Amino acid sequence: MNPVYHQAKFINSAPHVKDAPEDIGLEVAFAGRSNAGKSSAINTLTGQKSLARISKTPGRTQLLNFFSITETTRFVDLPGYGYAKVPLEIKKQWHRMIETYLNNRKTLCGIVLVMDIRHPLTEFDRQMVDWCKQTRLPLHILLTKADKLKFGAAKSTLLAVQKEISGAQVPVTVQLFSALKRQGVDETHHLLDQWLNFESS
């Protein structure tokens, strides 16, 4: 585990991309369908219980939330999409905001796509995979809540997802992850170290 992630701090919540921190350094965005465990994953990776707010109401993350790791590196929590019981127009606004961020943020060096292992590769997930193919941006998939399945079933899902995305022309990796059991933290840190140019401790 690289302790550099433990110093993560909240910077700001941006309602629009123009309100984001200065576009310098390196940034990793966390994307995922609402209720997939995105906030829990960020908290587990940073060793903090409440850095990213966890809500029992899916879709509570409606802004671009920025967290500093070092002075020049950040995590970005993108709005959860596709589950929240909100008006269609609000969902369209979230979608446009995510799209604008992904298309214009120069510091973006990789995307961590969070999927509930029990419901992988939803329509939103496939859109993100396709977007990464088009922009040739590295993608890492966390199959979260792996503790909810027996090991054999979890492994089968992992292999099925790996098979489906194997044709991508960009670096795409997949792993099992459990915030509850802290499963997969070291593996994720190792990949983030490469993206953010950190040396593992």
PDB file of C-alpha atoms in Angstrom:
ATOM      1  CA  MET A   1       0.000   0.000   0.000  1.00  0.00           C
ATOM      2  CA  ASN A   2       1.312   3.427  -0.931  1.00  0.00           C
ATOM      3  CA  PRO A   3       0.748   5.821   2.016  1.00  0.00           C
ATOM      4  CA  VAL A   4       0.741   8.860  -0.292  1.00  0.00           C
ATOM      5  CA  TYR A   5      -2.984   8.290  -0.861  1.00  0.00           C
ATOM      6  CA  HIS A   6      -3.687   8.657   2.863  1.00  0.00           C
ATOM      7  CA  GLN A   7      -2.940  12.387   2.653  1.00  0.00           C
ATOM      8  CA  ALA A   8      -5.856  12.978   0.267  1.00  0.00           C
ATOM      9  CA  LYS A   9      -7.861  16.122   1.032  1.00  0.00           C
ATOM     10  CA  PHE A  10     -11.109  17.517  -0.316  1.00  0.00           C
ATOM     11  CA  ILE A  11     -10.566  20.523  -2.601  1.00  0.00           C
ATOM     12  CA  ASN A  12     -13.980  21.549  -3.908  1.00  0.00           C
ATOM     13  CA  SER A  13     -17.251  20.493  -5.498  1.00  0.00           C
ATOM     14  CA  ALA A  14     -17.712  21.949  -8.959  1.00  0.00           C
ATOM     15  CA  PRO A  15     -21.180  22.356 -10.501  1.00  0.00           C
ATOM     16  CA  HIS A  16     -19.489  23.004 -13.845  1.00  0.00           C
ATOM     17  CA  VAL A  17     -16.123  22.095 -15.361  1.00  0.00           C
ATOM     18  CA  LYS A  18     -15.193  25.783 -15.372  1.00  0.00           C
ATOM     19  CA  ASP A  19     -15.329  25.658 -11.553  1.00  0.00           C
ATOM     20  CA  ALA A  20     -12.738  22.862 -11.372  1.00  0.00           C
ATOM     21  CA  PRO A  21      -9.219  23.365  -9.973  1.00  0.00           C
ATOM     22  CA  GLU A  22      -6.565  24.625 -12.384  1.00  0.00           C
ATOM     23  CA  ASP A  23      -6.009  22.111 -15.180  1.00  0.00           C
ATOM     24  CA  ILE A  24      -2.397  21.226 -14.352  1.00  0.00           C
ATOM     25  CA  GLY A  25      -0.726  18.065 -13.054  1.00  0.00           C
ATOM     26  CA  LEU A  26      -2.362  14.628 -13.281  1.00  0.00           C
ATOM     27  CA  GLU A  27      -5.887  13.536 -12.461  1.00  0.00           C
ATOM     28  CA  VAL A  28      -7.664  10.178 -12.166  1.00  0.00           C
ATOM     29  CA  ALA A  29     -11.448  10.193 -12.486  1.00  0.00           C
ATOM     30  CA  PHE A  30     -13.708   7.710 -10.705  1.00  0.00           C
ATOM     31  CA  ALA A  31     -16.872   6.952 -12.650  1.00  0.00           C
ATOM     32  CA  GLY A  32     -19.714   4.563 -12.011  1.00  0.00           C
ATOM     33  CA  ARG A  33     -23.410   3.968 -11.930  1.00  0.00           C
ATOM     34  CA  SER A  34     -25.109   5.271  -8.793  1.00  0.00           C
ATOM     35  CA  ASN A  35     -24.948   2.826  -5.884  1.00  0.00           C
ATOM     36  CA  ALA A  36     -22.005   0.910  -7.384  1.00  0.00           C
ATOM     37  CA  GLY A  37     -19.780   1.736  -4.403  1.00  0.00           C
ATOM     38  CA  LYS A  38     -17.721   4.571  -5.894  1.00  0.00           C
ATOM     39  CA  SER A  39     -17.501   6.706  -2.747  1.00  0.00           C
ATOM     40  CA  SER A  40     -16.667   3.648  -0.632  1.00  0.00           C
ATOM     41  CA  ALA A  41     -13.876   2.735  -3.058  1.00  0.00           C
ATOM     42  CA  ILE A  42     -12.356   6.225  -2.868  1.00  0.00           C
ATOM     43  CA  ASN A  43     -12.524   6.201   0.934  1.00  0.00           C
ATOM     44  CA  THR A  44     -10.943   2.754   1.127  1.00  0.00           C
ATOM     45  CA  LEU A  45      -8.130   3.663  -1.271  1.00  0.00           C
ATOM     46  CA  THR A  46      -7.320   6.799   0.729  1.00  0.00           C
ATOM     47  CA  GLY A  47      -7.694   5.120   4.117  1.00  0.00           C
ATOM     48  CA  GLN A  48     -10.325   7.652   5.179  1.00  0.00           C
ATOM     49  CA  LYS A  49     -13.852   6.937   6.334  1.00  0.00           C
ATOM     50  CA  SER A  50     -15.622  10.040   5.086  1.00  0.00           C
ATOM     51  CA  LEU A  51     -13.475  11.744   2.444  1.00  0.00           C
ATOM     52  CA  ALA A  52     -16.086  10.989  -0.227  1.00  0.00           C
ATOM     53  CA  ARG A  53     -19.602  11.222   1.132  1.00  0.00           C
ATOM     54  CA  ILE A  54     -21.523   7.963   1.218  1.00  0.00           C
ATOM     55  CA  SER A  55     -25.284   8.188   1.035  1.00  0.00           C
ATOM     56  CA  LYS A  56     -27.998   5.595   1.299  1.00  0.00           C
ATOM     57  CA  THR A  57     -29.777   7.598  -1.388  1.00  0.00           C
ATOM     58  CA  PRO A  58     -28.246   6.623  -4.757  1.00  0.00           C
ATOM     59  CA  GLY A  59     -27.245   9.496  -7.001  1.00  0.00           C
ATOM     60  CA  ARG A  60     -26.377  11.926  -4.198  1.00  0.00           C
ATOM     61  CA  THR A  61     -23.107  12.806  -5.936  1.00  0.00           C
ATOM     62  CA  GLN A  62     -24.345  15.485  -8.352  1.00  0.00           C
ATOM     63  CA  LEU A  63     -21.163  17.545  -8.685  1.00  0.00           C
ATOM     64  CA  LEU A  64     -17.576  17.034  -9.769  1.00  0.00           C
ATOM     65  CA  ASN A  65     -15.784  16.429  -6.459  1.00  0.00           C
ATOM     66  CA  PHE A  66     -12.030  17.035  -6.457  1.00  0.00           C
ATOM     67  CA  PHE A  67      -9.551  15.608  -3.943  1.00  0.00           C
ATOM     68  CA  SER A  68      -5.849  16.439  -3.807  1.00  0.00           C
ATOM     69  CA  ILE A  69      -3.353  13.620  -3.336  1.00  0.00           C
ATOM     70  CA  THR A  70      -0.265  15.785  -3.745  1.00  0.00           C
ATOM     71  CA  GLU A  71       0.082  19.364  -4.967  1.00  0.00           C
ATOM     72  CA  THR A  72      -0.045  18.183  -8.573  1.00  0.00           C
ATOM     73  CA  THR A  73      -2.190  15.028  -8.439  1.00  0.00           C
ATOM     74  CA  ARG A  74      -5.902  14.574  -7.797  1.00  0.00           C
ATOM     75  CA  PHE A  75      -8.806  12.147  -7.675  1.00  0.00           C
ATOM     76  CA  VAL A  76     -12.105  13.261  -9.194  1.00  0.00           C
ATOM     77  CA  ASP A  77     -15.427  11.758  -8.131  1.00  0.00           C
ATOM     78  CA  LEU A  78     -17.791  12.049 -11.107  1.00  0.00           C
ATOM     79  CA  PRO A  79     -21.577  12.190 -10.609  1.00  0.00           C
ATOM     80  CA  GLY A  80     -23.182   8.776 -10.252  1.00  0.00           C
ATOM     81  CA  TYR A  81     -25.447   8.069 -13.188  1.00  0.00           C
ATOM     82  CA  GLY A  82     -28.415   5.980 -14.164  1.00  0.00           C
ATOM     83  CA  TYR A  83     -30.070   4.949 -10.906  1.00  0.00           C
ATOM     84  CA  ALA A  84     -31.081   8.052  -9.012  1.00  0.00           C
ATOM     85  CA  LYS A  85     -34.758   8.940  -8.883  1.00  0.00           C
ATOM     86  CA  VAL A  86     -34.360  12.443 -10.280  1.00  0.00           C
ATOM     87  CA  PRO A  87     -36.015  14.249 -13.208  1.00  0.00           C
ATOM     88  CA  LEU A  88     -34.787  13.283 -16.663  1.00  0.00           C
ATOM     89  CA  GLU A  89     -33.540  16.829 -17.314  1.00  0.00           C
ATOM     90  CA  ILE A  90     -31.262  16.613 -14.261  1.00  0.00           C
ATOM     91  CA  LYS A  91     -29.853  13.321 -15.528  1.00  0.00           C
ATOM     92  CA  LYS A  92     -29.178  14.972 -18.878  1.00  0.00           C
ATOM     93  CA  GLN A  93     -27.339  17.788 -17.100  1.00  0.00           C
ATOM     94  CA  TRP A  94     -25.153  15.264 -15.244  1.00  0.00           C
ATOM     95  CA  HIS A  95     -24.444  13.457 -18.506  1.00  0.00           C
ATOM     96  CA  ARG A  96     -23.439  16.691 -20.250  1.00  0.00           C
ATOM     97  CA  MET A  97     -21.216  17.680 -17.343  1.00  0.00           C
ATOM     98  CA  ILE A  98     -19.428  14.310 -17.352  1.00  0.00           C
ATOM     99  CA  GLU A  99     -19.023  14.459 -21.127  1.00  0.00           C
ATOM    100  CA  THR A 100     -17.613  18.001 -21.003  1.00  0.00           C
ATOM    101  CA  TYR A 101     -15.168  17.011 -18.277  1.00  0.00           C
ATOM    102  CA  LEU A 102     -13.976  13.896 -20.109  1.00  0.00           C
ATOM    103  CA  ASN A 103     -13.552  15.720 -23.409  1.00  0.00           C
ATOM    104  CA  ASN A 104     -11.810  18.844 -22.123  1.00  0.00           C
ATOM    105  CA  ARG A 105      -9.787  18.034 -19.010  1.00  0.00           C
ATOM    106  CA  LYS A 106      -6.137  17.932 -20.121  1.00  0.00           C
ATOM    107  CA  THR A 107      -4.853  16.535 -16.813  1.00  0.00           C
ATOM    108  CA  LEU A 108      -7.017  13.399 -17.014  1.00  0.00           C
ATOM    109  CA  CYS A 109      -4.638  10.432 -17.228  1.00  0.00           C
ATOM    110  CA  GLY A 110      -6.942   7.487 -16.511  1.00  0.00           C
ATOM    111  CA  ILE A 111     -10.424   6.419 -15.479  1.00  0.00           C
ATOM    112  CA  VAL A 112     -11.384   4.016 -12.711  1.00  0.00           C
ATOM    113  CA  LEU A 113     -14.784   2.603 -13.614  1.00  0.00           C
ATOM    114  CA  VAL A 114     -16.629   1.219 -10.601  1.00  0.00           C
ATOM    115  CA  MET A 115     -19.138  -1.586 -11.219  1.00  0.00           C
ATOM    116  CA  ASP A 116     -21.201  -3.565  -8.718  1.00  0.00           C
ATOM    117  CA  ILE A 117     -20.003  -7.125  -9.359  1.00  0.00           C
ATOM    118  CA  ARG A 118     -23.627  -8.292  -9.222  1.00  0.00           C
ATOM    119  CA  HIS A 119     -24.617  -5.892 -12.040  1.00  0.00           C
ATOM    120  CA  PRO A 120     -21.583  -5.391 -14.315  1.00  0.00           C
ATOM    121  CA  LEU A 121     -21.475  -3.720 -17.716  1.00  0.00           C
ATOM    122  CA  THR A 122     -24.636  -1.648 -17.548  1.00  0.00           C
ATOM    123  CA  GLU A 123     -25.446   0.733 -20.396  1.00  0.00           C
ATOM    124  CA  PHE A 124     -23.543   3.514 -18.633  1.00  0.00           C
ATOM    125  CA  ASP A 125     -20.531   1.245 -18.108  1.00  0.00           C
ATOM    126  CA  ARG A 126     -20.449   0.349 -21.792  1.00  0.00           C
ATOM    127  CA  GLN A 127     -20.621   4.036 -22.720  1.00  0.00           C
ATOM    128  CA  MET A 128     -17.570   4.702 -20.549  1.00  0.00           C
ATOM    129  CA  VAL A 129     -15.658   1.806 -22.098  1.00  0.00           C
ATOM    130  CA  ASP A 130     -16.514   3.070 -25.589  1.00  0.00           C
ATOM    131  CA  TRP A 131     -15.474   6.602 -24.649  1.00  0.00           C
ATOM    132  CA  CYS A 132     -12.092   5.347 -23.438  1.00  0.00           C
ATOM    133  CA  LYS A 133     -11.656   3.435 -26.699  1.00  0.00           C
ATOM    134  CA  GLN A 134     -12.317   6.590 -28.697  1.00  0.00           C
ATOM    135  CA  THR A 135     -10.009   8.792 -26.640  1.00  0.00           C
ATOM    136  CA  ARG A 136      -7.410   6.064 -26.048  1.00  0.00           C
ATOM    137  CA  LEU A 137      -7.401   6.738 -22.311  1.00  0.00           C
ATOM    138  CA  PRO A 138      -6.357   3.970 -19.887  1.00  0.00           C
ATOM    139  CA  LEU A 139      -9.261   2.341 -18.049  1.00  0.00           C
ATOM    140  CA  HIS A 140      -9.286   0.265 -14.879  1.00  0.00           C
ATOM    141  CA  ILE A 141     -12.455  -1.515 -13.770  1.00  0.00           C
ATOM    142  CA  LEU A 142     -13.184  -2.241 -10.120  1.00  0.00           C
ATOM    143  CA  LEU A 143     -15.758  -4.990  -9.623  1.00  0.00           C
ATOM    144  CA  THR A 144     -16.901  -3.758  -6.225  1.00  0.00           C
ATOM    145  CA  LYS A 145     -18.792  -5.551  -3.460  1.00  0.00           C
ATOM    146  CA  ALA A 146     -16.914  -8.741  -4.345  1.00  0.00           C
ATOM    147  CA  ASP A 147     -17.611  -9.945  -0.794  1.00  0.00           C
ATOM    148  CA  LYS A 148     -21.289 -10.274  -1.748  1.00  0.00           C
ATOM    149  CA  LEU A 149     -20.482 -13.292  -3.941  1.00  0.00           C
ATOM    150  CA  LYS A 150     -18.723 -16.555  -3.227  1.00  0.00           C
ATOM    151  CA  PHE A 151     -15.191 -16.676  -4.608  1.00  0.00           C
ATOM    152  CA  GLY A 152     -16.095 -18.953  -7.513  1.00  0.00           C
ATOM    153  CA  ALA A 153     -18.946 -16.739  -8.660  1.00  0.00           C
ATOM    154  CA  ALA A 154     -16.831 -13.606  -8.284  1.00  0.00           C
ATOM    155  CA  LYS A 155     -14.017 -15.156 -10.315  1.00  0.00           C
ATOM    156  CA  SER A 156     -16.464 -16.188 -13.046  1.00  0.00           C
ATOM    157  CA  THR A 157     -17.795 -12.634 -13.293  1.00  0.00           C
ATOM    158  CA  LEU A 158     -14.246 -11.286 -13.440  1.00  0.00           C
ATOM    159  CA  LEU A 159     -13.377 -13.615 -16.320  1.00  0.00           C
ATOM    160  CA  ALA A 160     -16.610 -12.780 -18.165  1.00  0.00           C
ATOM    161  CA  VAL A 161     -15.949  -9.026 -17.956  1.00  0.00           C
ATOM    162  CA  GLN A 162     -12.320  -9.510 -19.009  1.00  0.00           C
ATOM    163  CA  LYS A 163     -13.457 -11.496 -22.025  1.00  0.00           C
ATOM    164  CA  GLU A 164     -16.021  -8.919 -23.109  1.00  0.00           C
ATOM    165  CA  ILE A 165     -13.593  -5.978 -22.996  1.00  0.00           C
ATOM    166  CA  SER A 166     -10.590  -7.877 -24.369  1.00  0.00           C
ATOM    167  CA  GLY A 167     -11.015  -6.352 -27.828  1.00  0.00           C
ATOM    168  CA  ALA A 168     -10.431  -2.784 -26.650  1.00  0.00           C
ATOM    169  CA  GLN A 169      -7.547  -0.990 -28.340  1.00  0.00           C
ATOM    170  CA  VAL A 170      -6.611   0.809 -25.124  1.00  0.00           C
ATOM    171  CA  PRO A 171      -5.146  -0.443 -21.842  1.00  0.00           C
ATOM    172  CA  VAL A 172      -8.100  -1.909 -19.929  1.00  0.00           C
ATOM    173  CA  THR A 173      -7.649  -3.861 -16.702  1.00  0.00           C
ATOM    174  CA  VAL A 174     -10.188  -5.448 -14.370  1.00  0.00           C
ATOM    175  CA  GLN A 175     -10.004  -6.608 -10.757  1.00  0.00           C
ATOM    176  CA  LEU A 176     -12.125  -7.718  -7.823  1.00  0.00           C
ATOM    177  CA  PHE A 177     -12.584  -5.127  -5.082  1.00  0.00           C
ATOM    178  CA  SER A 178     -14.283  -5.032  -1.696  1.00  0.00           C
ATOM    179  CA  ALA A 179     -14.299  -1.936   0.482  1.00  0.00           C
ATOM    180  CA  LEU A 180     -15.684  -3.983   3.381  1.00  0.00           C
ATOM    181  CA  LYS A 181     -12.897  -6.570   3.236  1.00  0.00           C
ATOM    182  CA  ARG A 182     -10.271  -4.158   1.867  1.00  0.00           C
ATOM    183  CA  GLN A 183      -9.776  -6.608  -0.985  1.00  0.00           C
ATOM    184  CA  GLY A 184      -7.826  -5.337  -3.989  1.00  0.00           C
ATOM    185  CA  VAL A 185      -6.458  -2.131  -2.427  1.00  0.00           C
ATOM    186  CA  ASP A 186      -2.785  -2.908  -3.105  1.00  0.00           C
ATOM    187  CA  GLU A 187      -3.543  -3.932  -6.682  1.00  0.00           C
ATOM    188  CA  THR A 188      -5.377  -0.673  -7.335  1.00  0.00           C
ATOM    189  CA  HIS A 189      -2.654   1.409  -5.694  1.00  0.00           C
ATOM    190  CA  HIS A 190      -0.045  -0.240  -7.907  1.00  0.00           C
ATOM    191  CA  LEU A 191      -1.896   0.817 -11.038  1.00  0.00           C
ATOM    192  CA  LEU A 192      -2.588   4.339  -9.741  1.00  0.00           C
ATOM    193  CA  ASP A 193       1.114   4.675  -8.908  1.00  0.00           C
ATOM    194  CA  GLN A 194       1.879   4.122 -12.590  1.00  0.00           C
ATOM    195  CA  TRP A 195      -0.740   6.561 -13.833  1.00  0.00           C
ATOM    196  CA  LEU A 196       0.219   9.304 -11.364  1.00  0.00           C
ATOM    197  CA  ASN A 197       3.975   8.710 -11.624  1.00  0.00           C
ATOM    198  CA  PHE A 198       4.333   7.714  -7.966  1.00  0.00           C
ATOM    199  CA  GLU A 199       7.016   5.387  -6.740  1.00  0.00           C
ATOM    200  CA  SER A 200       5.517   2.648  -4.572  1.00  0.00           C
ATOM    201  CA  SER A 201       6.652   2.782  -1.011  1.00  0.00           C
TER     202      SER A 201
END
